[in-house]
C-alpha positions as a Python dict, from the first residue, in 0.01 Angstrom:
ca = {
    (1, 'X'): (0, 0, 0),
    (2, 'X'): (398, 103, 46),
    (3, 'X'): (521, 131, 341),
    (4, 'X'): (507, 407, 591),
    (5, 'X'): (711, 700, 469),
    (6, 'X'): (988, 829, 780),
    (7, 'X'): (1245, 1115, 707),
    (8, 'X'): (1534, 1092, 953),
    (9, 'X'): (1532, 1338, 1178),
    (10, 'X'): (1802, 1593, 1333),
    (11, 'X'): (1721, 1759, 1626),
    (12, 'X'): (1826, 2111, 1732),
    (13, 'X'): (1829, 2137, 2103),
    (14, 'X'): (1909, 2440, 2269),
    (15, 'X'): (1783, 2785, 2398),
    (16, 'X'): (1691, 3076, 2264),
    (17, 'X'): (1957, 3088, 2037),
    (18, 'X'): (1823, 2763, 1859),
    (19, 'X'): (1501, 2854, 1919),
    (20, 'X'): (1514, 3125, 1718),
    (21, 'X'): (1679, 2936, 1459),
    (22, 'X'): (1423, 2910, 1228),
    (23, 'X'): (1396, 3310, 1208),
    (24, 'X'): (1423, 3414, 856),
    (25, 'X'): (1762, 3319, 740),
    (26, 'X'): (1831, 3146, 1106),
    (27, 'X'): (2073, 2876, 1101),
    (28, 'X'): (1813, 2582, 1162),
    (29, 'X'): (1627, 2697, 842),
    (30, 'X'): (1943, 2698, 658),
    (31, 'X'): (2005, 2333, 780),
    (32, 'X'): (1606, 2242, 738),
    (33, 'X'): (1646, 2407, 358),
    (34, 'X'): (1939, 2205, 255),
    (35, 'X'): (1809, 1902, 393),
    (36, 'X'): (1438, 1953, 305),
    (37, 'X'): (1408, 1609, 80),
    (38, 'X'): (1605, 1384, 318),
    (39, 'X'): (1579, 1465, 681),
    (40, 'X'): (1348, 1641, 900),
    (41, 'X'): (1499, 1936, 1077),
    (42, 'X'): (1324, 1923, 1456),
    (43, 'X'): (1401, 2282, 1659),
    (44, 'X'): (1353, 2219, 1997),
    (45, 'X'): (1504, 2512, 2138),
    (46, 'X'): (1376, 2666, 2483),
    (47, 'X'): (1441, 2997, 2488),
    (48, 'X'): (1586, 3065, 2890),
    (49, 'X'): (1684, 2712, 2983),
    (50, 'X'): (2006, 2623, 3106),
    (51, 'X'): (2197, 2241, 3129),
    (52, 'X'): (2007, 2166, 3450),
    (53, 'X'): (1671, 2198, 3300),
    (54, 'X'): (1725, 2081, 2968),
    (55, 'X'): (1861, 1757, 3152),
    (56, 'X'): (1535, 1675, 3272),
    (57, 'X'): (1350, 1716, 2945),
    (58, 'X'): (1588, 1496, 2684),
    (59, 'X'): (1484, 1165, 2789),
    (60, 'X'): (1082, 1326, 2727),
    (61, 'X'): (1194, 1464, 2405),
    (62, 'X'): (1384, 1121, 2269),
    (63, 'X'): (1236, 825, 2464),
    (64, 'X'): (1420, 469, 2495),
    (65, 'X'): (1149, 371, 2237),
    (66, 'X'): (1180, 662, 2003),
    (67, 'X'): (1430, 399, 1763),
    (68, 'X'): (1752, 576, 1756),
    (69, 'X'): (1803, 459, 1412),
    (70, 'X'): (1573, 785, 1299),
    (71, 'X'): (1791, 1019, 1494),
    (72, 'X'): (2092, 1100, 1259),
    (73, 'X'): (2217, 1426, 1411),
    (74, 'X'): (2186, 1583, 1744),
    (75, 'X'): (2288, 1925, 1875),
    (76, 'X'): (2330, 2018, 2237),
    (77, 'X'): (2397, 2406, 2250),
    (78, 'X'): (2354, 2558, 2587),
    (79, 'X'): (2572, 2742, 2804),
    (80, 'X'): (2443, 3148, 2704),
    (81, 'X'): (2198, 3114, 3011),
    (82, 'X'): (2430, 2871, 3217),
    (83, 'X'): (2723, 3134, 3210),
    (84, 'X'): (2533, 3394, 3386),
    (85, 'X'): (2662, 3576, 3642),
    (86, 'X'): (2514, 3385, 3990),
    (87, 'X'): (2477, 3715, 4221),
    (88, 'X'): (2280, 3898, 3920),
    (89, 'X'): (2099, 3612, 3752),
    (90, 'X'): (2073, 3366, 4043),
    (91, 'X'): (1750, 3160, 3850),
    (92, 'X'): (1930, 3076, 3516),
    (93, 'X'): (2306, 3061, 3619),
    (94, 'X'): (2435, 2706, 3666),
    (95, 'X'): (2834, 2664, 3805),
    (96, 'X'): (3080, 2599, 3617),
    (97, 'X'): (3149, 2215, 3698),
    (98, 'X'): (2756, 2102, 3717),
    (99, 'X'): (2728, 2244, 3318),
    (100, 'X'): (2998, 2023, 3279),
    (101, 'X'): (2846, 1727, 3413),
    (102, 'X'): (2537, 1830, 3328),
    (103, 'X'): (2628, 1840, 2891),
    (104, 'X'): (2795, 1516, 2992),
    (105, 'X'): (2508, 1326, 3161),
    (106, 'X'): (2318, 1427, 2812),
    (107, 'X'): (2585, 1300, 2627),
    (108, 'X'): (2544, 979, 2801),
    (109, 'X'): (2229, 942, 2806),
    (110, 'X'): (2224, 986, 2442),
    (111, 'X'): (2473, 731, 2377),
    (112, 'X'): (2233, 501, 2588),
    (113, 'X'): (1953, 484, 2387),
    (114, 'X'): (2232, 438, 2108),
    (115, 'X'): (2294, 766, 1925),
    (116, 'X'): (2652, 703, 1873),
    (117, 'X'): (2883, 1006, 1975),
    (118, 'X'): (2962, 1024, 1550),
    (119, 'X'): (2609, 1162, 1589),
    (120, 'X'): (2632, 1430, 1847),
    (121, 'X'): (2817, 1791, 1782),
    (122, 'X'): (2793, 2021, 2121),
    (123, 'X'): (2803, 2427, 2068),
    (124, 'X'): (2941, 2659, 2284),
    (125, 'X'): (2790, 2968, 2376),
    (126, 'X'): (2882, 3229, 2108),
    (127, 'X'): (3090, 3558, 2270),
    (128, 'X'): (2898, 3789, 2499),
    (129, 'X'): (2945, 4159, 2367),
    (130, 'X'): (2896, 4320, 2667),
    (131, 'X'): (2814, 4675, 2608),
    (132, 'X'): (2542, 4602, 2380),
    (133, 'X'): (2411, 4306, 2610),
    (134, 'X'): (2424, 4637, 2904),
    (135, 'X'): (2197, 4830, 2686),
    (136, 'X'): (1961, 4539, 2666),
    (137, 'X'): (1968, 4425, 3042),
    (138, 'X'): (1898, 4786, 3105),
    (139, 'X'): (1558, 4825, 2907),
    (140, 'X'): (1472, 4563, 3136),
    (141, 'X'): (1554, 4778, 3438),
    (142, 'X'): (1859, 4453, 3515),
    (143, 'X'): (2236, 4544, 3536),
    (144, 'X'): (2476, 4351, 3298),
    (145, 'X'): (2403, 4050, 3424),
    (146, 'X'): (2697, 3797, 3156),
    (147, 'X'): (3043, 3869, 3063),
    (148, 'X'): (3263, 3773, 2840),
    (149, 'X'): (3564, 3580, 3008),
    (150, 'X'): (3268, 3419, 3216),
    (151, 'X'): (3115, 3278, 2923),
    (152, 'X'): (3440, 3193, 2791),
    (153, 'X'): (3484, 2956, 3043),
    (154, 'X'): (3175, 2788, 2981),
    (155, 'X'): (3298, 2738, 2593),
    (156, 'X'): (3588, 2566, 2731),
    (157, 'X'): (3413, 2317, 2982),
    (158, 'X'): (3177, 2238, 2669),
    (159, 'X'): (3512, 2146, 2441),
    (160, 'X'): (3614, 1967, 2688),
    (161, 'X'): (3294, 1753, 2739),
    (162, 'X'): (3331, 1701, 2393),
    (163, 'X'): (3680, 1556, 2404),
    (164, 'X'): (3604, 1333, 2665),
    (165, 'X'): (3315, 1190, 2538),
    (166, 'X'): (3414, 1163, 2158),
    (167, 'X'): (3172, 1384, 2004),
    (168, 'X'): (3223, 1694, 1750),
    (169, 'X'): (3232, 1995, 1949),
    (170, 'X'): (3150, 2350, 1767),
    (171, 'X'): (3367, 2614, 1958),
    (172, 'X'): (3171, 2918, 1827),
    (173, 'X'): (3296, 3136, 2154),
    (174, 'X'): (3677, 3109, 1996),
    (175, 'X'): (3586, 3084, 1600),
    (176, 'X'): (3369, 3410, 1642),
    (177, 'X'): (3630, 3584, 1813),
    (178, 'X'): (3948, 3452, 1572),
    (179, 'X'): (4096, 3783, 1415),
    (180, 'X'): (3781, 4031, 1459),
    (181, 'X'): (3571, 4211, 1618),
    (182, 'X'): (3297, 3993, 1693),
    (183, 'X'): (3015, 4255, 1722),
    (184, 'X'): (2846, 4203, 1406),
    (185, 'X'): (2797, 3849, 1466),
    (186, 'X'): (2564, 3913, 1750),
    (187, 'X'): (2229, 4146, 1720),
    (188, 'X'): (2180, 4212, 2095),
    (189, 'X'): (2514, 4116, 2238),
    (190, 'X'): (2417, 3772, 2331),
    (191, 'X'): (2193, 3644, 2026),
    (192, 'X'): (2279, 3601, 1666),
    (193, 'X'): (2247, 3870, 1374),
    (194, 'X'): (2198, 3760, 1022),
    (195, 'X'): (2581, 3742, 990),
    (196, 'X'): (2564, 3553, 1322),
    (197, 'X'): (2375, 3289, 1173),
    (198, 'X'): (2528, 3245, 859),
    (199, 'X'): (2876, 3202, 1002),
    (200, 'X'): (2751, 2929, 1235),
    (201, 'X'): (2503, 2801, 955),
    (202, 'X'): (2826, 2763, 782),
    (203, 'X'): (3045, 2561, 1058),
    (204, 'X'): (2757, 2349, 1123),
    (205, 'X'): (2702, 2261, 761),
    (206, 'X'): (3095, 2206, 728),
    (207, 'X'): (3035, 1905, 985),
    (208, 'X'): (2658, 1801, 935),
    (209, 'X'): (2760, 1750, 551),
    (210, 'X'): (2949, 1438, 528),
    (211, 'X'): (2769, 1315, 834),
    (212, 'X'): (2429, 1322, 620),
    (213, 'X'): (2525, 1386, 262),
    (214, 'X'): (2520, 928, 212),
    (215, 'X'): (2121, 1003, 302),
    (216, 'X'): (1934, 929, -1),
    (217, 'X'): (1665, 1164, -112),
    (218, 'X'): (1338, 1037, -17),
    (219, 'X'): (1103, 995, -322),
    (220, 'X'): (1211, 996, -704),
    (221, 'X'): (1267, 1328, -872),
    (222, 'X'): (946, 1415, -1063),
    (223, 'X'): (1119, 1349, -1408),
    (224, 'X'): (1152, 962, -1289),
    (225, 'X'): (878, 895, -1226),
    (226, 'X'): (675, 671, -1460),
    (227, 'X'): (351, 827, -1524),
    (228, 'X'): (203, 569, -1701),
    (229, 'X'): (274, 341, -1372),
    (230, 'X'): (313, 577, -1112),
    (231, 'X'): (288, 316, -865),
    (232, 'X'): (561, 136, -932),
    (233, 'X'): (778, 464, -860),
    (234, 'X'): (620, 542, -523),
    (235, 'X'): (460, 272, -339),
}
């Protein structure tokens, strides 16, 4: 028999705005479509969860013994939840400097069960469009409970973490807003539209693509294959 089959794998970690990344034409199934014969595209996005939960869970989700060597990309894209406003959203909001040390303890602890930094691009939260985030917090009987500046604080923190720890950092909060009005990249005010994703599909792609593009393809292309020996093609 050949030996066991393994697809690298990159793993989306995040909340809901990963999550929901595999949506129809989400930014994880744009990564998971252009990757689809060479790496396994792994979403585990929690929709809700801020840095100080999703601390606790990365060392369940990539064990010392997991073999690094599988783990070619990593995203770390929280802050949406994080940046909430403490005296209106009290259960997700985390302050300012514990994000910060909390995306940096991740960062660290990634590094120590060897995913190099070269491996690990941090998001910031996207921009908060706060009138249509109001409409939404108000169906749910809540006041506006983000804003905008807030969250743009957050985005900063994040780039930094990513400066001092030597990883790619994805600054979505400023690239959204460069030149334009950012409305149309958000379907709620907080969570992507279709345009939404495809811009960040985009910028992620821009940096995932020389990262992975040296992967091989697993398996021969069909035409190669020798079908009077298929055997010695796949095994």
């Amino acid at each position: 028999r050949g030996r066991l089959l393994r697809w690298p794998r990159v793993l989306l970690f995040g909340d809901s705005i990963t999550e929901y990344s595999f949506q129809e034409n989400g930014w994880g199934s744009y990564l998971a479509e252009r990757l689809v014969r060479k790496c396994d595209v792994l979403n585990r996005g929690i929709s809700g969860y801020n840095t100080r939960w999703a601390k606790l869970i990365l060392p369940r989700l990539i064990p010392e013994s997991t073999g690094a060597d599988s783990i070619v990309a990593v995203t770390i894209f929280f802050g949406a939840n994080d940046s909430a406003l403490k005296e209106l959203n009290p259960k997700q909001h985390v302050p300012l400097e514990e994000y910060a040390a909390n995306l940096k303890s991740m960062v660290q602890y990634l590094k120590s069960v060897d995913i190099t930094a070269d491996r690990i691009i941090l998001i910031t939260p996207p921009p908060l469009q706060e009138s249509a985030w109001e409409k939404a917090c108000l169906t749910k009987g809540d006041k506006l409970n983000r804003c905008n500046a807030t969250t743009g604080q957050y985005a900063q923190a994040c780039v930094q973490v990513a400066r001092e720890c030597s990883t790619d950092v994805l600054d979505l909060w400023t690239l959204m807003q460069k030149n334009q009005d950012f409305s149309s990249y958000l379907s709620d005010g907080l969570h992507l539209s279709p345009k939404g994703n495809s811009f960040l599909a985009a910028q992620l792609w821009s940096r995932l693509e020389n990262k992975l593009s040296a992967l091989p393809s697993l398996l021969p292309y069909w035409r190669d294959v020798d079908h009077m020996n298929p055997e010695a093609s796949l095994l």
